[in-house]
PDB file of C-alpha atoms in Angstrom:
ATOM      1  CA  MET T   1     141.223  72.769  73.486  1.00 45.00           C
ATOM      2  CA  SER T   2     143.375  75.908  73.710  1.00 51.00           C
ATOM      3  CA  ASP T   3     140.224  78.013  74.222  1.00 80.00           C
ATOM      4  CA  SER T   4     138.667  75.641  76.739  1.00 91.00           C
ATOM      5  CA  VAL T   5     137.847  76.623  80.318  1.00 96.00           C
ATOM      6  CA  ARG T   6     140.417  74.922  82.553  1.00 97.00           C
ATOM      7  CA  VAL T   7     138.972  73.684  85.853  1.00 98.00           C
ATOM      8  CA  VAL T   8     140.439  72.319  89.093  1.00 97.00           C
ATOM      9  CA  VAL T   9     138.079  70.454  91.429  1.00 97.00           C
ATOM     10  CA  VAL T  10     138.759  70.492  95.192  1.00 97.00           C
ATOM     11  CA  ASP T  11     136.628  68.134  97.280  1.00 96.00           C
ATOM     12  CA  ASP T  12     137.488  65.588  99.951  1.00 94.00           C
ATOM     13  CA  GLU T  13     135.118  63.020  98.411  1.00 93.00           C
ATOM     14  CA  PRO T  14     136.785  61.220  95.453  1.00 93.00           C
ATOM     15  CA  MET T  15     133.364  60.174  94.173  1.00 94.00           C
ATOM     16  CA  VAL T  16     132.299  63.826  93.952  1.00 94.00           C
ATOM     17  CA  CYS T  17     135.454  64.643  92.016  1.00 95.00           C
ATOM     18  CA  ARG T  18     134.807  61.810  89.579  1.00 95.00           C
ATOM     19  CA  PHE T  19     131.197  62.914  89.134  1.00 94.00           C
ATOM     20  CA  LEU T  20     132.258  66.490  88.402  1.00 95.00           C
ATOM     21  CA  ARG T  21     134.912  65.287  85.956  1.00 95.00           C
ATOM     22  CA  THR T  22     132.227  63.345  84.089  1.00 95.00           C
ATOM     23  CA  ILE T  23     129.727  66.211  84.043  1.00 95.00           C
ATOM     24  CA  LEU T  24     132.160  68.957  83.062  1.00 95.00           C
ATOM     25  CA  GLY T  25     134.038  66.687  80.664  1.00 92.00           C
ATOM     26  CA  SER T  26     130.839  66.262  78.658  1.00 94.00           C
ATOM     27  CA  ALA T  27     131.193  69.880  77.485  1.00 94.00           C
ATOM     28  CA  ASP T  28     133.507  70.445  74.526  1.00 93.00           C
ATOM     29  CA  ASP T  29     134.800  73.745  75.917  1.00 94.00           C
ATOM     30  CA  ILE T  30     135.564  72.678  79.516  1.00 96.00           C
ATOM     31  CA  GLU T  31     138.568  70.654  80.647  1.00 95.00           C
ATOM     32  CA  VAL T  32     139.145  69.381  84.198  1.00 96.00           C
ATOM     33  CA  VAL T  33     142.919  69.701  84.488  1.00 96.00           C
ATOM     34  CA  GLY T  34     143.340  68.637  88.109  1.00 96.00           C
ATOM     35  CA  GLU T  35     141.741  67.697  91.414  1.00 95.00           C
ATOM     36  CA  ALA T  36     142.620  67.777  95.091  1.00 96.00           C
ATOM     37  CA  HIS T  37     141.079  66.408  98.264  1.00 95.00           C
ATOM     38  CA  ASP T  38     141.954  69.097 100.820  1.00 94.00           C
ATOM     39  CA  GLY T  39     142.537  72.834 100.809  1.00 94.00           C
ATOM     40  CA  ALA T  40     146.328  72.766 100.910  1.00 96.00           C
ATOM     41  CA  ALA T  41     146.498  70.360  97.979  1.00 96.00           C
ATOM     42  CA  GLY T  42     143.958  72.550  96.208  1.00 96.00           C
ATOM     43  CA  VAL T  43     146.227  75.567  96.425  1.00 97.00           C
ATOM     44  CA  GLU T  44     149.122  73.481  95.087  1.00 97.00           C
ATOM     45  CA  ALA T  45     146.938  72.245  92.218  1.00 97.00           C
ATOM     46  CA  VAL T  46     146.091  75.826  91.295  1.00 97.00           C
ATOM     47  CA  GLN T  47     149.757  76.782  91.259  1.00 97.00           C
ATOM     48  CA  ARG T  48     150.614  73.733  89.159  1.00 96.00           C
ATOM     49  CA  HIS T  49     147.784  73.763  86.628  1.00 96.00           C
ATOM     50  CA  ARG T  50     146.889  77.497  86.442  1.00 96.00           C
ATOM     51  CA  PRO T  51     143.157  76.872  85.883  1.00 97.00           C
ATOM     52  CA  ASP T  52     140.534  79.432  84.919  1.00 96.00           C
ATOM     53  CA  VAL T  53     138.016  78.178  87.482  1.00 97.00           C
ATOM     54  CA  VAL T  54     138.256  76.283  90.774  1.00 97.00           C
ATOM     55  CA  LEU T  55     135.270  74.399  92.209  1.00 97.00           C
ATOM     56  CA  MET T  56     135.905  74.399  95.960  1.00 96.00           C
ATOM     57  CA  ASP T  57     134.202  72.494  98.768  1.00 94.00           C
ATOM     58  CA  LEU T  58     134.202  74.180 102.184  1.00 91.00           C
ATOM     59  CA  ARG T  59     134.406  71.445 104.803  1.00 89.00           C
ATOM     60  CA  MET T  60     137.552  69.409 104.277  1.00 91.00           C
ATOM     61  CA  PRO T  61     140.182  67.906 106.583  1.00 88.00           C
ATOM     62  CA  GLY T  62     143.282  69.959 107.272  1.00 89.00           C
ATOM     63  CA  VAL T  63     143.068  73.256 105.419  1.00 92.00           C
ATOM     64  CA  ASP T  64     139.391  74.095 104.863  1.00 92.00           C
ATOM     65  CA  GLY T  65     137.874  75.698 101.795  1.00 93.00           C
ATOM     66  CA  LEU T  66     137.659  79.234 103.189  1.00 93.00           C
ATOM     67  CA  THR T  67     141.358  79.262 104.057  1.00 94.00           C
ATOM     68  CA  ALA T  68     142.220  77.812 100.646  1.00 96.00           C
ATOM     69  CA  ILE T  69     140.185  80.554  98.921  1.00 95.00           C
ATOM     70  CA  GLU T  70     142.135  83.221 100.788  1.00 93.00           C
ATOM     71  CA  ARG T  71     145.461  81.596  99.862  1.00 95.00           C
ATOM     72  CA  ILE T  72     144.482  81.290  96.206  1.00 95.00           C
ATOM     73  CA  GLY T  73     143.612  84.989  96.220  1.00 90.00           C
ATOM     74  CA  GLY T  74     147.236  85.709  97.058  1.00 90.00           C
ATOM     75  CA  ILE T  75     148.486  83.987  93.908  1.00 91.00           C
ATOM     76  CA  ALA T  76     149.354  86.237  90.968  1.00 88.00           C
ATOM     77  CA  ASP T  77     146.458  86.344  88.479  1.00 89.00           C
ATOM     78  CA  PRO T  78     144.279  83.992  90.557  1.00 92.00           C
ATOM     79  CA  PRO T  79     141.512  81.897  88.998  1.00 95.00           C
ATOM     80  CA  ALA T  80     137.815  82.374  89.671  1.00 94.00           C
ATOM     81  CA  VAL T  81     136.899  80.286  92.716  1.00 96.00           C
ATOM     82  CA  VAL T  82     133.357  78.976  92.994  1.00 95.00           C
ATOM     83  CA  VAL T  83     132.240  77.282  96.195  1.00 94.00           C
ATOM     84  CA  LEU T  84     130.383  74.035  95.534  1.00 93.00           C
ATOM     85  CA  THR T  85     129.085  72.632  98.789  1.00 88.00           C
ATOM     86  CA  THR T  86     126.112  71.179 100.629  1.00 84.00           C
ATOM     87  CA  PHE T  87     126.151  73.999 103.213  1.00 69.00           C
ATOM     88  CA  ASP T  88     124.511  77.292 102.193  1.00 61.00           C
ATOM     89  CA  ALA T  89     123.977  78.969 105.579  1.00 61.00           C
ATOM     90  CA  ASP T  90     124.265  82.763 105.638  1.00 60.00           C
ATOM     91  CA  GLN T  91     127.642  82.822 107.333  1.00 66.00           C
ATOM     92  CA  TYR T  92     129.171  80.485 104.759  1.00 78.00           C
ATOM     93  CA  VAL T  93     127.887  82.481 101.775  1.00 81.00           C
ATOM     94  CA  LEU T  94     129.124  85.834 103.072  1.00 79.00           C
ATOM     95  CA  ARG T  95     132.442  84.527 104.379  1.00 83.00           C
ATOM     96  CA  ALA T  96     133.217  82.720 101.137  1.00 87.00           C
ATOM     97  CA  LEU T  97     132.447  85.734  98.949  1.00 85.00           C
ATOM     98  CA  ARG T  98     134.385  88.083 101.195  1.00 84.00           C
ATOM     99  CA  ALA T  99     137.305  85.649 101.185  1.00 86.00           C
ATOM    100  CA  GLY T 100     137.490  86.022  97.408  1.00 87.00           C
ATOM    101  CA  ALA T 101     135.109  83.487  95.863  1.00 91.00           C
ATOM    102  CA  VAL T 102     133.181  84.691  92.810  1.00 89.00           C
ATOM    103  CA  GLY T 103     130.298  82.325  93.404  1.00 89.00           C
ATOM    104  CA  PHE T 104     128.482  79.979  95.747  1.00 90.00           C
ATOM    105  CA  LEU T 105     126.646  76.908  94.462  1.00 91.00           C
ATOM    106  CA  VAL T 106     125.106  73.889  96.141  1.00 87.00           C
ATOM    107  CA  LYS T 107     125.892  70.351  95.043  1.00 88.00           C
ATOM    108  CA  SER T 108     122.272  69.819  94.074  1.00 87.00           C
ATOM    109  CA  THR T 109     122.769  72.229  91.151  1.00 88.00           C
ATOM    110  CA  PRO T 110     121.559  70.446  87.973  1.00 90.00           C
ATOM    111  CA  PRO T 111     124.498  69.248  85.833  1.00 90.00           C
ATOM    112  CA  GLU T 112     123.418  71.241  82.779  1.00 88.00           C
ATOM    113  CA  ASP T 113     123.234  74.403  84.913  1.00 91.00           C
ATOM    114  CA  LEU T 114     126.644  73.729  86.447  1.00 93.00           C
ATOM    115  CA  ILE T 115     128.279  73.641  83.019  1.00 94.00           C
ATOM    116  CA  GLY T 116     126.820  77.020  82.098  1.00 93.00           C
ATOM    117  CA  LEU T 117     127.722  78.553  85.454  1.00 93.00           C
ATOM    118  CA  VAL T 118     131.345  77.427  85.122  1.00 95.00           C
ATOM    119  CA  ARG T 119     131.476  79.245  81.786  1.00 94.00           C
ATOM    120  CA  VAL T 120     130.014  82.387  83.360  1.00 91.00           C
ATOM    121  CA  ALA T 121     132.457  82.254  86.290  1.00 92.00           C
ATOM    122  CA  SER T 122     135.399  81.933  83.896  1.00 93.00           C
ATOM    123  CA  GLU T 123     134.440  85.362  82.549  1.00 88.00           C
ATOM    124  CA  GLY T 124     134.700  86.884  86.026  1.00 82.00           C
ATOM    125  CA  HIS T 125     131.003  87.138  86.796  1.00 85.00           C
ATOM    126  CA  THR T 126     129.270  86.244  90.043  1.00 85.00           C
ATOM    127  CA  VAL T 127     127.415  82.921  90.101  1.00 88.00           C
ATOM    128  CA  LEU T 128     125.032  82.094  92.930  1.00 84.00           C
ATOM    129  CA  SER T 129     122.549  79.333  93.540  1.00 81.00           C
ATOM    130  CA  ALA T 130     119.007  80.595  94.088  1.00 73.00           C
ATOM    131  CA  ALA T 131     119.240  79.806  97.802  1.00 69.00           C
ATOM    132  CA  ALA T 132     122.591  81.577  98.173  1.00 72.00           C
ATOM    133  CA  ALA T 133     121.305  84.624  96.286  1.00 71.00           C
ATOM    134  CA  ARG T 134     118.291  84.893  98.592  1.00 65.00           C
ATOM    135  CA  ARG T 135     120.488  84.579 101.640  1.00 63.00           C
ATOM    136  CA  LEU T 136     122.878  87.242 100.357  1.00 64.00           C
ATOM    137  CA  VAL T 137     120.112  89.707  99.580  1.00 58.00           C
ATOM    138  CA  THR T 138     118.306  89.272 102.905  1.00 57.00           C
ATOM    139  CA  ALA T 139     121.339  88.890 105.177  1.00 55.00           C
ATOM    140  CA  SER T 140     122.186  91.789 107.444  1.00 47.00           C
ATOM    141  CA  VAL T 141     125.589  93.389 107.284  1.00 48.00           C
ATOM    142  CA  ASP T 142     127.802  91.908 109.999  1.00 51.00           C
ATOM    143  CA  SER T 143     128.272  95.117 111.990  1.00 53.00           C
ATOM    144  CA  HIS T 144     128.109  98.888 111.950  1.00 59.00           C
ATOM    145  CA  SER T 145     131.855  98.945 111.320  1.00 65.00           C
ATOM    146  CA  ALA T 146     131.357  96.994 108.094  1.00 67.00           C
ATOM    147  CA  ARG T 147     128.742  99.484 106.911  1.00 76.00           C
ATOM    148  CA  ASP T 148     130.935 102.408 107.904  1.00 79.00           C
ATOM    149  CA  ARG T 149     133.947 100.915 106.128  1.00 82.00           C
ATOM    150  CA  ALA T 150     131.954 100.326 102.959  1.00 83.00           C
ATOM    151  CA  ALA T 151     130.534 103.849 103.019  1.00 85.00           C
ATOM    152  CA  ALA T 152     134.030 105.312 103.443  1.00 87.00           C
ATOM    153  CA  LEU T 153     135.322 103.290 100.513  1.00 88.00           C
ATOM    154  CA  VAL T 154     132.466 104.431  98.290  1.00 88.00           C
ATOM    155  CA  GLU T 155     133.209 108.057  99.173  1.00 89.00           C
ATOM    156  CA  SER T 156     136.628 107.616  97.556  1.00 90.00           C
ATOM    157  CA  LEU T 157     134.983 106.920  94.187  1.00 92.00           C
ATOM    158  CA  THR T 158     133.972 109.401  91.537  1.00 92.00           C
ATOM    159  CA  GLU T 159     130.268 109.787  90.799  1.00 91.00           C
ATOM    160  CA  ARG T 160     130.580 107.654  87.660  1.00 93.00           C
ATOM    161  CA  GLU T 161     132.565 104.960  89.479  1.00 92.00           C
ATOM    162  CA  ALA T 162     129.859 104.840  92.146  1.00 91.00           C
ATOM    163  CA  GLU T 163     127.256 104.336  89.417  1.00 92.00           C
ATOM    164  CA  VAL T 164     129.274 101.464  88.004  1.00 93.00           C
ATOM    165  CA  LEU T 165     129.661  99.997  91.501  1.00 92.00           C
ATOM    166  CA  ALA T 166     125.894 100.053  91.990  1.00 90.00           C
ATOM    167  CA  CYS T 167     125.516  98.150  88.724  1.00 90.00           C
ATOM    168  CA  LEU T 168     128.037  95.560  89.918  1.00 88.00           C
ATOM    169  CA  GLY T 169     125.925  95.194  93.035  1.00 84.00           C
ATOM    170  CA  GLU T 170     123.069  94.159  90.760  1.00 81.00           C
ATOM    171  CA  GLY T 171     125.304  91.577  89.095  1.00 78.00           C
ATOM    172  CA  LEU T 172     125.340  93.298  85.701  1.00 83.00           C
ATOM    173  CA  SER T 173     127.989  92.470  83.092  1.00 84.00           C
ATOM    174  CA  ASN T 174     130.172  95.144  81.471  1.00 88.00           C
ATOM    175  CA  ALA T 175     127.976  95.050  78.378  1.00 88.00           C
ATOM    176  CA  GLN T 176     124.827  95.552  80.453  1.00 89.00           C
ATOM    177  CA  ILE T 177     126.400  98.407  82.421  1.00 91.00           C
ATOM    178  CA  ALA T 178     127.553 100.048  79.187  1.00 93.00           C
ATOM    179  CA  ALA T 179     124.022  99.890  77.785  1.00 93.00           C
ATOM    180  CA  ARG T 180     122.505 101.343  80.951  1.00 93.00           C
ATOM    181  CA  LEU T 181     125.003 104.204  81.260  1.00 93.00           C
ATOM    182  CA  HIS T 182     125.259 104.820  77.490  1.00 94.00           C
ATOM    183  CA  LEU T 183     129.022 104.284  77.439  1.00 93.00           C
ATOM    184  CA  SER T 184     131.280 101.911  75.523  1.00 94.00           C
ATOM    185  CA  GLU T 185     132.093  98.515  76.991  1.00 91.00           C
ATOM    186  CA  ALA T 186     135.814  99.408  76.882  1.00 93.00           C
ATOM    187  CA  THR T 187     135.120 102.521  78.962  1.00 94.00           C
ATOM    188  CA  ILE T 188     133.213 100.480  81.533  1.00 93.00           C
ATOM    189  CA  LYS T 189     136.058  97.965  81.694  1.00 91.00           C
ATOM    190  CA  GLY T 190     138.409 100.826  82.555  1.00 93.00           C
ATOM    191  CA  TYR T 191     136.083 102.134  85.246  1.00 93.00           C
ATOM    192  CA  VAL T 192     135.773  98.664  86.797  1.00 92.00           C
ATOM    193  CA  SER T 193     139.531  98.154  86.842  1.00 91.00           C
ATOM    194  CA  ARG T 194     140.232 101.508  88.524  1.00 92.00           C
ATOM    195  CA  MET T 195     137.370 101.023  90.950  1.00 90.00           C
ATOM    196  CA  LEU T 196     138.583  97.595  92.063  1.00 90.00           C
ATOM    197  CA  ASP T 197     142.009  99.121  92.777  1.00 89.00           C
ATOM    198  CA  LYS T 198     140.498 101.947  94.832  1.00 90.00           C
ATOM    199  CA  LEU T 199     138.318  99.574  96.829  1.00 90.00           C
ATOM    200  CA  GLY T 200     141.057  96.998  97.320  1.00 86.00           C
ATOM    201  CA  CYS T 201     138.847  94.282  95.842  1.00 84.00           C
ATOM    202  CA  ALA T 202     140.148  91.138  94.175  1.00 79.00           C
ATOM    203  CA  ASN T 203     137.106  90.749  91.934  1.00 84.00           C
ATOM    204  CA  ARG T 204     133.697  92.090  90.926  1.00 86.00           C
ATOM    205  CA  THR T 205     131.929  89.978  93.516  1.00 83.00           C
ATOM    206  CA  GLN T 206     133.733  91.628  96.419  1.00 83.00           C
ATOM    207  CA  ALA T 207     132.959  95.049  94.937  1.00 87.00           C
ATOM    208  CA  GLY T 208     129.302  94.055  94.697  1.00 84.00           C
ATOM    209  CA  LEU T 209     129.305  93.159  98.399  1.00 82.00           C
ATOM    210  CA  ILE T 210     130.676  96.607  99.226  1.00 86.00           C
ATOM    211  CA  ALA T 211     127.873  98.129  97.161  1.00 86.00           C
ATOM    212  CA  HIS T 212     125.314  96.226  99.231  1.00 80.00           C
ATOM    213  CA  ASP T 213     127.062  97.042 102.526  1.00 81.00           C
ATOM    214  CA  ALA T 214     127.180 100.747 101.658  1.00 83.00           C
ATOM    215  CA  GLY T 215     123.546 100.756 100.566  1.00 81.00           C
ATOM    216  CA  VAL T 216     124.234 102.092  97.071  1.00 81.00           C
ATOM    217  CA  VAL T 217     122.218  99.316  95.412  1.00 75.00           C
ATOM    218  CA  ASN T 218     118.734  98.092  96.173  1.00 57.00           C
ATOM    219  CA  PRO T 219     118.218  94.322  96.545  1.00 52.00           C
TER     220      PRO T 219
END
């Protein structure tokens, strides 16, 4: 179990937590190491269990999911947070991803798909339900200031870093980017790391949002 994906579930419905424990526990390489029923307890569970992935509901009493995502992002070496909720309105998708989540899934996601998506999220990749992906692609940027900010950030990148950023905006993995740009995967990993620092992004998902805001990637 040392190589298993460690998961913390945060949802105010105990039945949902039990269901997710059963589904994820059916996979040999996934271990649910903790659960919490509000955002504040979720942050404490992350600090206590140091999971690889957190499945986070949004609407909870006390500290909500969005606030909890922001707090988890402030923890050293934070886990990948994936929103798992019944609400997939535009404002929730964008706010969650900009708060630091690496994915947005709805609770109607088939169990077998959820297992695979947890594995993908543990590797740092963006995971979106079909509905959330459509909303993200078609949603307008919040304001001109957001577009201007994104464009200014992109201007700070080298030409190669901007190319890598555009690939992140398409949701490509390091291996896929390396193949497209004819570079080694290790080289791409270095570019991504430096680019995230320049952009002030916590993860690849936030960088991908900047790519979309700046218009350097086509939907």
